[in-house]
Amino acid sequence: MTQNRKMNPSDAISDVVDGSGQKPAEANIRILAIDDDANILNAYNGILQPQAPVTGNLMAMVGKRTERQEVQYDLVTADQGDKGVDRLRESLEQDKPFAMALVDMRMPPGPDGLETAQLLRKFDPRIYLVIVTAYSDKSLGEIQERIPDNVVLVNKPFTKDEILQLAHTLCRAWDRDRELEDLRNSLEE
């Protein structure tokens, strides 16, 4: 018999595959954002790492929960594709992979978003990729040809809800993928 309980968003992000509602040891909520526009990086920061309102902090101090607690994603940013690839490589060396990356399509003067996304996938085939663009330089067909799996295309301007939904869904998918890998490995032993 399952028990109904109210879950906050940080619990929901890491529901396990069997639906038990139990949080795995460590949910991956690490996100890499790569964009040459500081305003876009600031927008990602505001969306994915919201600051708790003062009343929420005060309520927490007296032991009261506020109605809605937003997930604080672990966001790392880079203003160019090559810097983003460096951040990814560093994260893998520290055994702290990103679940997903938000990658701008146009980032002069360095590699464009599609090249950057291909490099990210080369170094980490498990990362989910979100290509964000205000322009249609590359067709969806070309993107899918060069990166066939686990890639999403989002047009600018995006909304807060779009980014939050992608973060929630893709971070959960990354966790489920790892759980399935672990299960597959244990069955092979």
Short mmCIF file of N, CA and C in Angstrom, two decimals:
data_model
loop_
_atom_site.label_atom_id
_atom_site.label_comp_id
_atom_site.label_asym_id
_atom_site.label_seq_id
_atom_site.Cartn_x
_atom_site.Cartn_y
_atom_site.Cartn_z
N MET A 1 0.85 -1.18 0.00
CA MET A 1 0.00 0.00 0.00
C MET A 1 0.89 1.23 0.00
N THR A 2 0.65 2.13 -0.94
CA THR A 2 1.46 3.33 -1.01
C THR A 2 0.85 4.42 -0.16
N GLN A 3 1.71 5.26 0.37
CA GLN A 3 1.28 6.36 1.20
C GLN A 3 1.28 7.62 0.37
N ASN A 4 0.24 8.42 0.47
CA ASN A 4 0.22 9.71 -0.21
C ASN A 4 0.92 10.71 0.67
N ARG A 5 1.86 11.42 0.08
CA ARG A 5 2.54 12.48 0.82
C ARG A 5 2.80 13.62 -0.13
N LYS A 6 2.82 14.82 0.42
CA LYS A 6 3.09 15.99 -0.40
C LYS A 6 4.59 16.08 -0.61
N MET A 7 5.00 16.16 -1.87
CA MET A 7 6.43 16.24 -2.18
C MET A 7 6.75 17.64 -2.65
N ASN A 8 7.90 18.16 -2.23
CA ASN A 8 8.31 19.44 -2.78
C ASN A 8 9.04 19.17 -4.09
N PRO A 9 9.29 20.22 -4.90
CA PRO A 9 9.89 20.01 -6.22
C PRO A 9 11.24 19.32 -6.18
N SER A 10 12.04 19.55 -5.15
CA SER A 10 13.35 18.89 -5.13
C SER A 10 13.21 17.39 -4.91
N ASP A 11 12.13 16.96 -4.21
CA ASP A 11 11.87 15.53 -4.10
C ASP A 11 11.42 14.98 -5.45
N ALA A 12 10.55 15.71 -6.11
CA ALA A 12 9.97 15.23 -7.37
C ALA A 12 11.02 15.07 -8.45
N ILE A 13 12.06 15.90 -8.40
CA ILE A 13 13.07 15.83 -9.46
C ILE A 13 13.80 14.51 -9.46
N SER A 14 13.78 13.81 -8.34
CA SER A 14 14.58 12.61 -8.27
C SER A 14 13.77 11.36 -7.96
N ASP A 15 12.47 11.37 -8.32
CA ASP A 15 11.69 10.15 -8.16
C ASP A 15 12.38 9.01 -8.88
N VAL A 16 12.39 7.85 -8.26
CA VAL A 16 13.02 6.72 -8.92
C VAL A 16 12.07 6.07 -9.89
N VAL A 17 12.62 5.22 -10.75
CA VAL A 17 11.85 4.62 -11.82
C VAL A 17 10.64 3.85 -11.32
N ASP A 18 10.76 3.19 -10.17
CA ASP A 18 9.65 2.38 -9.69
C ASP A 18 8.54 3.20 -9.06
N GLY A 19 8.70 4.53 -8.98
CA GLY A 19 7.64 5.39 -8.47
C GLY A 19 7.51 5.37 -6.96
N SER A 20 8.50 4.87 -6.24
CA SER A 20 8.40 4.77 -4.79
C SER A 20 8.46 6.12 -4.10
N GLY A 21 8.91 7.14 -4.80
CA GLY A 21 9.02 8.45 -4.20
C GLY A 21 10.26 8.62 -3.35
N GLN A 22 11.07 7.58 -3.25
CA GLN A 22 12.30 7.67 -2.48
C GLN A 22 13.38 8.32 -3.32
N LYS A 23 14.13 9.20 -2.70
CA LYS A 23 15.17 9.94 -3.40
C LYS A 23 16.42 9.07 -3.52
N PRO A 24 17.01 8.98 -4.74
CA PRO A 24 18.25 8.24 -4.86
C PRO A 24 19.34 8.97 -4.08
N ALA A 25 20.44 8.29 -3.84
CA ALA A 25 21.52 8.85 -3.04
C ALA A 25 21.88 10.26 -3.50
N GLU A 26 22.07 10.46 -4.78
CA GLU A 26 22.44 11.78 -5.27
C GLU A 26 21.79 12.03 -6.62
N ALA A 27 20.80 12.92 -6.62
CA ALA A 27 20.19 13.31 -7.88
C ALA A 27 21.12 14.29 -8.57
N ASN A 28 21.24 14.16 -9.88
CA ASN A 28 22.10 15.07 -10.63
C ASN A 28 21.26 16.25 -11.12
N ILE A 29 21.50 17.41 -10.52
CA ILE A 29 20.83 18.63 -10.94
C ILE A 29 21.86 19.64 -11.43
N ARG A 30 22.95 19.11 -12.00
CA ARG A 30 24.02 19.97 -12.53
C ARG A 30 23.72 20.33 -13.98
N ILE A 31 23.77 21.63 -14.27
CA ILE A 31 23.45 22.13 -15.61
C ILE A 31 24.57 23.06 -16.06
N LEU A 32 24.98 22.88 -17.30
CA LEU A 32 25.97 23.75 -17.94
C LEU A 32 25.23 24.65 -18.91
N ALA A 33 25.44 25.98 -18.80
CA ALA A 33 24.84 26.94 -19.73
C ALA A 33 25.95 27.67 -20.46
N ILE A 34 25.88 27.65 -21.79
CA ILE A 34 26.90 28.29 -22.62
C ILE A 34 26.22 29.30 -23.53
N ASP A 35 26.56 30.58 -23.36
CA ASP A 35 25.99 31.64 -24.18
C ASP A 35 26.92 32.84 -24.13
N ASP A 36 27.12 33.51 -25.25
CA ASP A 36 27.99 34.68 -25.28
C ASP A 36 27.30 35.94 -24.76
N ASP A 37 26.01 35.88 -24.52
CA ASP A 37 25.24 37.02 -24.03
C ASP A 37 25.09 36.92 -22.51
N ALA A 38 25.72 37.87 -21.78
CA ALA A 38 25.68 37.86 -20.32
C ALA A 38 24.24 37.97 -19.80
N ASN A 39 23.36 38.65 -20.53
CA ASN A 39 21.97 38.77 -20.09
C ASN A 39 21.26 37.41 -20.11
N ILE A 40 21.57 36.59 -21.09
CA ILE A 40 20.98 35.25 -21.15
C ILE A 40 21.51 34.39 -20.00
N LEU A 41 22.82 34.46 -19.75
CA LEU A 41 23.38 33.70 -18.62
C LEU A 41 22.76 34.16 -17.31
N ASN A 42 22.54 35.46 -17.16
CA ASN A 42 21.88 35.97 -15.95
C ASN A 42 20.44 35.48 -15.86
N ALA A 43 19.76 35.39 -16.99
CA ALA A 43 18.39 34.87 -17.01
C ALA A 43 18.37 33.40 -16.56
N TYR A 44 19.30 32.59 -17.08
CA TYR A 44 19.39 31.20 -16.64
C TYR A 44 19.62 31.13 -15.14
N ASN A 45 20.51 31.98 -14.65
CA ASN A 45 20.81 32.00 -13.23
C ASN A 45 19.56 32.33 -12.41
N GLY A 46 18.81 33.33 -12.84
CA GLY A 46 17.59 33.70 -12.13
C GLY A 46 16.52 32.62 -12.16
N ILE A 47 16.46 31.89 -13.25
CA ILE A 47 15.46 30.82 -13.40
C ILE A 47 15.88 29.57 -12.63
N LEU A 48 17.13 29.17 -12.77
CA LEU A 48 17.57 27.88 -12.25
C LEU A 48 18.14 27.95 -10.83
N GLN A 49 18.46 29.15 -10.38
CA GLN A 49 18.95 29.34 -9.02
C GLN A 49 18.21 30.52 -8.38
N PRO A 50 16.88 30.37 -8.24
CA PRO A 50 16.09 31.50 -7.73
C PRO A 50 16.48 31.83 -6.29
N GLN A 51 16.44 33.11 -5.99
CA GLN A 51 16.72 33.56 -4.63
C GLN A 51 15.43 33.45 -3.83
N ALA A 52 15.53 32.86 -2.65
CA ALA A 52 14.35 32.71 -1.80
C ALA A 52 13.90 34.09 -1.32
N PRO A 53 12.60 34.36 -1.36
CA PRO A 53 12.14 35.64 -0.85
C PRO A 53 12.40 35.74 0.65
N VAL A 54 12.51 36.95 1.15
CA VAL A 54 12.82 37.18 2.56
C VAL A 54 11.81 36.48 3.46
N THR A 55 10.53 36.52 3.10
CA THR A 55 9.53 35.88 3.95
C THR A 55 9.76 34.38 4.03
N GLY A 56 10.18 33.78 2.92
CA GLY A 56 10.47 32.35 2.93
C GLY A 56 11.62 32.02 3.86
N ASN A 57 12.67 32.86 3.85
CA ASN A 57 13.80 32.65 4.75
C ASN A 57 13.37 32.80 6.20
N LEU A 58 12.54 33.80 6.49
CA LEU A 58 12.08 34.02 7.86
C LEU A 58 11.22 32.85 8.33
N MET A 59 10.35 32.37 7.45
CA MET A 59 9.49 31.24 7.79
C MET A 59 10.33 29.99 8.07
N ALA A 60 11.37 29.78 7.29
CA ALA A 60 12.25 28.63 7.50
C ALA A 60 12.96 28.73 8.84
N MET A 61 13.31 29.94 9.26
CA MET A 61 14.02 30.13 10.53
C MET A 61 13.14 29.74 11.72
N VAL A 62 11.83 29.90 11.59
CA VAL A 62 10.94 29.53 12.70
C VAL A 62 10.33 28.15 12.50
N GLY A 63 10.86 27.42 11.53
CA GLY A 63 10.44 26.04 11.34
C GLY A 63 9.19 25.86 10.51
N LYS A 64 8.74 26.88 9.83
CA LYS A 64 7.56 26.78 8.98
C LYS A 64 7.99 26.65 7.53
N ARG A 65 7.30 25.77 6.80
CA ARG A 65 7.59 25.63 5.37
C ARG A 65 6.72 26.58 4.58
N THR A 66 7.31 27.18 3.59
CA THR A 66 6.52 27.99 2.67
C THR A 66 5.85 27.06 1.68
N GLU A 67 4.83 27.56 1.02
CA GLU A 67 4.04 26.71 0.13
C GLU A 67 4.85 26.13 -1.02
N ARG A 68 5.73 26.92 -1.63
CA ARG A 68 6.45 26.42 -2.80
C ARG A 68 7.94 26.70 -2.65
N GLN A 69 8.72 25.64 -2.67
CA GLN A 69 10.17 25.78 -2.63
C GLN A 69 10.70 25.37 -3.99
N GLU A 70 11.42 26.26 -4.65
CA GLU A 70 11.94 25.96 -5.97
C GLU A 70 13.26 25.21 -5.86
N VAL A 71 13.50 24.35 -6.83
CA VAL A 71 14.75 23.60 -6.89
C VAL A 71 15.89 24.57 -7.18
N GLN A 72 16.98 24.40 -6.48
CA GLN A 72 18.19 25.17 -6.75
C GLN A 72 19.11 24.26 -7.57
N TYR A 73 19.12 24.48 -8.86
CA TYR A 73 19.99 23.68 -9.73
C TYR A 73 21.43 24.13 -9.55
N ASP A 74 22.34 23.23 -9.78
CA ASP A 74 23.77 23.54 -9.72
C ASP A 74 24.17 24.00 -11.11
N LEU A 75 24.19 25.32 -11.31
CA LEU A 75 24.41 25.91 -12.62
C LEU A 75 25.85 26.37 -12.76
N VAL A 76 26.47 25.97 -13.87
CA VAL A 76 27.81 26.43 -14.23
C VAL A 76 27.67 27.10 -15.59
N THR A 77 28.29 28.27 -15.76
CA THR A 77 28.14 29.01 -17.01
C THR A 77 29.48 29.21 -17.71
N ALA A 78 29.38 29.44 -19.01
CA ALA A 78 30.55 29.77 -19.85
C ALA A 78 30.06 30.70 -20.94
N ASP A 79 30.93 31.66 -21.33
CA ASP A 79 30.51 32.64 -22.33
C ASP A 79 30.98 32.30 -23.75
N GLN A 80 31.64 31.19 -23.91
CA GLN A 80 32.07 30.72 -25.24
C GLN A 80 32.06 29.20 -25.26
N GLY A 81 31.91 28.64 -26.46
CA GLY A 81 31.85 27.19 -26.61
C GLY A 81 33.06 26.47 -26.08
N ASP A 82 34.26 26.97 -26.38
CA ASP A 82 35.47 26.28 -25.92
C ASP A 82 35.58 26.30 -24.40
N LYS A 83 35.14 27.39 -23.77
CA LYS A 83 35.15 27.45 -22.30
C LYS A 83 34.13 26.46 -21.72
N GLY A 84 33.01 26.32 -22.39
CA GLY A 84 32.00 25.35 -21.95
C GLY A 84 32.52 23.93 -22.03
N VAL A 85 33.23 23.61 -23.11
CA VAL A 85 33.82 22.27 -23.25
C VAL A 85 34.85 22.05 -22.13
N ASP A 86 35.64 23.09 -21.82
CA ASP A 86 36.60 22.98 -20.71
C ASP A 86 35.88 22.71 -19.38
N ARG A 87 34.76 23.41 -19.15
CA ARG A 87 34.00 23.19 -17.90
C ARG A 87 33.49 21.75 -17.83
N LEU A 88 33.03 21.24 -18.97
CA LEU A 88 32.54 19.85 -19.01
C LEU A 88 33.67 18.88 -18.69
N ARG A 89 34.81 19.08 -19.31
CA ARG A 89 35.95 18.17 -19.08
C ARG A 89 36.37 18.21 -17.62
N GLU A 90 36.41 19.41 -17.02
CA GLU A 90 36.76 19.54 -15.61
C GLU A 90 35.75 18.79 -14.74
N SER A 91 34.47 18.91 -15.07
CA SER A 91 33.43 18.24 -14.28
C SER A 91 33.58 16.72 -14.36
N LEU A 92 33.95 16.21 -15.52
CA LEU A 92 34.14 14.77 -15.66
C LEU A 92 35.37 14.30 -14.90
N GLU A 93 36.44 15.12 -14.91
CA GLU A 93 37.64 14.77 -14.15
C GLU A 93 37.36 14.71 -12.65
N GLN A 94 36.42 15.54 -12.19
CA GLN A 94 36.04 15.57 -10.77
C GLN A 94 34.91 14.60 -10.46
N ASP A 95 34.51 13.80 -11.44
CA ASP A 95 33.40 12.85 -11.32
C ASP A 95 32.11 13.55 -10.89
N LYS A 96 31.87 14.73 -11.49
CA LYS A 96 30.65 15.51 -11.25
C LYS A 96 30.05 15.88 -12.61
N PRO A 97 29.53 14.91 -13.34
CA PRO A 97 29.02 15.19 -14.69
C PRO A 97 27.80 16.10 -14.66
N PHE A 98 27.59 16.78 -15.77
CA PHE A 98 26.38 17.57 -15.95
C PHE A 98 25.29 16.67 -16.48
N ALA A 99 24.06 16.90 -16.04
CA ALA A 99 22.93 16.16 -16.58
C ALA A 99 22.54 16.73 -17.95
N MET A 100 22.68 18.05 -18.08
CA MET A 100 22.26 18.70 -19.33
C MET A 100 23.08 19.95 -19.58
N ALA A 101 23.04 20.40 -20.84
CA ALA A 101 23.70 21.65 -21.21
C ALA A 101 22.74 22.46 -22.07
N LEU A 102 22.69 23.76 -21.79
CA LEU A 102 21.96 24.73 -22.60
C LEU A 102 23.01 25.44 -23.45
N VAL A 103 22.92 25.31 -24.77
CA VAL A 103 23.97 25.81 -25.66
C VAL A 103 23.38 26.77 -26.69
N ASP A 104 23.90 28.01 -26.69
CA ASP A 104 23.49 29.00 -27.68
C ASP A 104 24.03 28.58 -29.05
N MET A 105 23.28 28.85 -30.10
CA MET A 105 23.72 28.47 -31.44
C MET A 105 24.79 29.40 -31.98
N ARG A 106 24.63 30.71 -31.80
CA ARG A 106 25.61 31.68 -32.33
C ARG A 106 26.45 32.24 -31.19
N MET A 107 27.77 32.00 -31.26
CA MET A 107 28.68 32.50 -30.24
C MET A 107 30.00 32.94 -30.87
N PRO A 108 29.96 34.02 -31.65
CA PRO A 108 31.22 34.46 -32.25
C PRO A 108 32.20 34.92 -31.17
N PRO A 109 33.47 34.78 -31.34
CA PRO A 109 34.20 34.37 -32.53
C PRO A 109 34.55 32.89 -32.52
N GLY A 110 34.20 32.16 -31.47
CA GLY A 110 34.62 30.76 -31.35
C GLY A 110 33.70 29.80 -32.08
N PRO A 111 33.74 28.53 -31.67
CA PRO A 111 32.89 27.53 -32.31
C PRO A 111 31.41 27.85 -32.09
N ASP A 112 30.58 27.53 -33.08
CA ASP A 112 29.15 27.77 -32.91
C ASP A 112 28.54 26.72 -31.99
N GLY A 113 27.27 26.88 -31.72
CA GLY A 113 26.59 26.00 -30.78
C GLY A 113 26.54 24.56 -31.22
N LEU A 114 26.40 24.33 -32.51
CA LEU A 114 26.33 22.96 -33.00
C LEU A 114 27.68 22.26 -32.84
N GLU A 115 28.75 22.96 -33.19
CA GLU A 115 30.10 22.39 -32.97
C GLU A 115 30.34 22.13 -31.49
N THR A 116 29.95 23.10 -30.66
CA THR A 116 30.13 22.97 -29.22
C THR A 116 29.35 21.77 -28.69
N ALA A 117 28.11 21.64 -29.13
CA ALA A 117 27.27 20.52 -28.69
C ALA A 117 27.90 19.19 -29.10
N GLN A 118 28.44 19.12 -30.32
CA GLN A 118 29.10 17.89 -30.75
C GLN A 118 30.31 17.57 -29.87
N LEU A 119 31.08 18.58 -29.51
CA LEU A 119 32.23 18.35 -28.62
C LEU A 119 31.79 17.91 -27.23
N LEU A 120 30.73 18.53 -26.72
CA LEU A 120 30.21 18.12 -25.41
C LEU A 120 29.81 16.64 -25.45
N ARG A 121 29.12 16.26 -26.52
CA ARG A 121 28.67 14.87 -26.66
C ARG A 121 29.85 13.93 -26.85
N LYS A 122 30.90 14.39 -27.53
CA LYS A 122 32.10 13.56 -27.72
C LYS A 122 32.73 13.22 -26.37
N PHE A 123 32.82 14.21 -25.48
CA PHE A 123 33.45 13.98 -24.19
C PHE A 123 32.50 13.33 -23.18
N ASP A 124 31.20 13.55 -23.34
CA ASP A 124 30.23 12.93 -22.44
C ASP A 124 29.00 12.50 -23.23
N PRO A 125 28.97 11.25 -23.68
CA PRO A 125 27.84 10.79 -24.49
C PRO A 125 26.52 10.71 -23.72
N ARG A 126 26.58 10.88 -22.39
CA ARG A 126 25.36 10.76 -21.58
C ARG A 126 24.65 12.09 -21.36
N ILE A 127 25.27 13.21 -21.70
CA ILE A 127 24.69 14.52 -21.43
C ILE A 127 23.50 14.81 -22.35
N TYR A 128 22.46 15.40 -21.79
CA TYR A 128 21.33 15.87 -22.60
C TYR A 128 21.66 17.27 -23.09
N LEU A 129 21.35 17.56 -24.35
CA LEU A 129 21.70 18.83 -24.96
C LEU A 129 20.45 19.61 -25.34
N VAL A 130 20.46 20.90 -25.01
CA VAL A 130 19.40 21.82 -25.42
C VAL A 130 20.08 22.93 -26.20
N ILE A 131 19.78 23.00 -27.49
CA ILE A 131 20.33 24.06 -28.33
C ILE A 131 19.32 25.19 -28.36
N VAL A 132 19.78 26.37 -27.97
CA VAL A 132 18.91 27.54 -27.85
C VAL A 132 19.33 28.55 -28.90
N THR A 133 18.36 29.02 -29.69
CA THR A 133 18.71 29.93 -30.77
C THR A 133 17.61 30.96 -31.06
N ALA A 134 18.04 32.11 -31.51
CA ALA A 134 17.11 33.13 -31.99
C ALA A 134 17.11 33.13 -33.51
N TYR A 135 17.98 32.37 -34.11
CA TYR A 135 18.15 32.35 -35.55
C TYR A 135 17.97 30.94 -36.09
N SER A 136 17.68 30.83 -37.35
CA SER A 136 17.53 29.51 -37.95
C SER A 136 18.67 29.25 -38.93
N ASP A 137 19.91 29.40 -38.42
CA ASP A 137 21.09 29.14 -39.25
C ASP A 137 21.17 27.68 -39.67
N LYS A 138 20.81 26.82 -38.75
CA LYS A 138 20.87 25.38 -38.98
C LYS A 138 19.45 24.83 -38.92
N SER A 139 19.15 23.96 -39.85
CA SER A 139 17.82 23.35 -39.84
C SER A 139 17.76 22.27 -38.77
N LEU A 140 16.56 21.95 -38.36
CA LEU A 140 16.37 20.87 -37.40
C LEU A 140 16.94 19.57 -37.96
N GLY A 141 16.78 19.35 -39.26
CA GLY A 141 17.33 18.16 -39.90
C GLY A 141 18.85 18.10 -39.79
N GLU A 142 19.52 19.23 -40.00
CA GLU A 142 20.98 19.26 -39.87
C GLU A 142 21.42 19.00 -38.43
N ILE A 143 20.70 19.58 -37.49
CA ILE A 143 21.03 19.36 -36.08
C ILE A 143 20.88 17.88 -35.74
N GLN A 144 19.76 17.29 -36.15
CA GLN A 144 19.52 15.88 -35.84
C GLN A 144 20.48 14.95 -36.58
N GLU A 145 20.94 15.37 -37.74
CA GLU A 145 21.91 14.57 -38.48
C GLU A 145 23.25 14.54 -37.74
N ARG A 146 23.64 15.68 -37.20
CA ARG A 146 24.94 15.77 -36.53
C ARG A 146 24.89 15.33 -35.07
N ILE A 147 23.73 15.45 -34.45
CA ILE A 147 23.54 14.98 -33.06
C ILE A 147 22.20 14.25 -33.03
N PRO A 148 22.20 12.95 -33.30
CA PRO A 148 20.94 12.25 -33.50
C PRO A 148 20.09 12.00 -32.25
N ASP A 149 20.69 11.95 -31.07
CA ASP A 149 19.93 11.55 -29.88
C ASP A 149 20.05 12.56 -28.75
N ASN A 150 18.99 12.61 -27.96
CA ASN A 150 18.96 13.38 -26.71
C ASN A 150 19.34 14.84 -26.90
N VAL A 151 18.74 15.46 -27.89
CA VAL A 151 18.94 16.88 -28.15
C VAL A 151 17.58 17.54 -28.37
N VAL A 152 17.43 18.74 -27.83
CA VAL A 152 16.20 19.50 -27.95
C VAL A 152 16.57 20.87 -28.52
N LEU A 153 15.72 21.41 -29.37
CA LEU A 153 15.91 22.74 -29.94
C LEU A 153 14.88 23.68 -29.31
N VAL A 154 15.35 24.81 -28.76
CA VAL A 154 14.47 25.81 -28.15
C VAL A 154 14.75 27.15 -28.82
N ASN A 155 13.69 27.85 -29.17
CA ASN A 155 13.83 29.16 -29.79
C ASN A 155 13.81 30.27 -28.74
N LYS A 156 14.64 31.29 -28.98
CA LYS A 156 14.59 32.50 -28.15
C LYS A 156 13.54 33.41 -28.77
N PRO A 157 12.82 34.16 -27.98
CA PRO A 157 12.91 34.22 -26.53
C PRO A 157 12.22 33.01 -25.90
N PHE A 158 12.83 32.48 -24.88
CA PHE A 158 12.24 31.36 -24.15
C PHE A 158 11.54 31.91 -22.90
N THR A 159 10.74 31.05 -22.29
CA THR A 159 10.07 31.45 -21.06
C THR A 159 10.70 30.73 -19.88
N LYS A 160 10.48 31.27 -18.71
CA LYS A 160 10.95 30.65 -17.47
C LYS A 160 10.42 29.22 -17.37
N ASP A 161 9.13 29.05 -17.66
CA ASP A 161 8.52 27.72 -17.55
C ASP A 161 9.16 26.72 -18.50
N GLU A 162 9.51 27.16 -19.72
CA GLU A 162 10.17 26.24 -20.67
C GLU A 162 11.50 25.74 -20.10
N ILE A 163 12.30 26.66 -19.57
CA ILE A 163 13.61 26.28 -19.04
C ILE A 163 13.46 25.40 -17.82
N LEU A 164 12.53 25.75 -16.92
CA LEU A 164 12.32 24.92 -15.73
C LEU A 164 11.83 23.52 -16.09
N GLN A 165 10.91 23.44 -17.06
CA GLN A 165 10.40 22.12 -17.47
C GLN A 165 11.49 21.28 -18.10
N LEU A 166 12.32 21.89 -18.93
CA LEU A 166 13.44 21.15 -19.53
C LEU A 166 14.40 20.68 -18.45
N ALA A 167 14.74 21.56 -17.51
CA ALA A 167 15.67 21.19 -16.44
C ALA A 167 15.10 20.03 -15.63
N HIS A 168 13.87 20.15 -15.24
CA HIS A 168 13.22 19.10 -14.44
C HIS A 168 13.20 17.77 -15.20
N THR A 169 12.72 17.81 -16.43
CA THR A 169 12.56 16.58 -17.21
C THR A 169 13.90 15.94 -17.56
N LEU A 170 14.85 16.74 -18.03
CA LEU A 170 16.12 16.17 -18.49
C LEU A 170 17.00 15.73 -17.32
N CYS A 171 16.96 16.42 -16.20
CA CYS A 171 17.72 15.96 -15.03
C CYS A 171 17.13 14.64 -14.51
N ARG A 172 15.82 14.53 -14.47
CA ARG A 172 15.20 13.27 -14.06
C ARG A 172 15.54 12.15 -15.03
N ALA A 173 15.52 12.46 -16.34
CA ALA A 173 15.84 11.45 -17.35
C ALA A 173 17.29 10.99 -17.17
N TRP A 174 18.20 11.92 -16.90
CA TRP A 174 19.62 11.56 -16.69
C TRP A 174 19.72 10.60 -15.51
N ASP A 175 19.03 10.90 -14.41
CA ASP A 175 19.06 10.02 -13.24
C ASP A 175 18.48 8.64 -13.56
N ARG A 176 17.36 8.61 -14.26
CA ARG A 176 16.76 7.31 -14.63
C ARG A 176 17.69 6.52 -15.53
N ASP A 177 18.37 7.19 -16.45
CA ASP A 177 19.33 6.50 -17.31
C ASP A 177 20.43 5.85 -16.49
N ARG A 178 20.94 6.54 -15.48
CA ARG A 178 22.01 5.98 -14.63
C ARG A 178 21.47 4.80 -13.82
N GLU A 179 20.24 4.92 -13.32
CA GLU A 179 19.64 3.82 -12.58
C GLU A 179 19.49 2.59 -13.46
N LEU A 180 19.08 2.79 -14.70
CA LEU A 180 18.94 1.67 -15.64
C LEU A 180 20.30 1.06 -15.97
N GLU A 181 21.32 1.91 -16.12
CA GLU A 181 22.68 1.39 -16.34
C GLU A 181 23.12 0.53 -15.17
N ASP A 182 22.87 1.01 -13.95
CA ASP A 182 23.24 0.25 -12.76
C ASP A 182 22.51 -1.08 -12.71
N LEU A 183 21.21 -1.05 -13.01
CA LEU A 183 20.41 -2.28 -13.01
C LEU A 183 20.92 -3.25 -14.06
N ARG A 184 21.18 -2.75 -15.27
CA ARG A 184 21.71 -3.59 -16.34
C ARG A 184 23.05 -4.22 -15.93
N ASN A 185 23.91 -3.41 -15.33
CA ASN A 185 25.21 -3.93 -14.89
C ASN A 185 25.07 -4.98 -13.81
N SER A 186 24.14 -4.78 -12.88
CA SER A 186 23.96 -5.77 -11.82
C SER A 186 23.37 -7.08 -12.36
N LEU A 187 22.54 -7.00 -13.39
CA LEU A 187 21.97 -8.20 -13.98
C LEU A 187 23.01 -8.98 -14.79
N GLU A 188 23.99 -8.26 -15.32
CA GLU A 188 25.04 -8.92 -16.10
C GLU A 188 26.06 -9.62 -15.21
N GLU A 189 26.12 -9.25 -13.95
CA GLU A 189 27.11 -9.85 -13.03
C GLU A 189 26.74 -11.24 -12.60
#
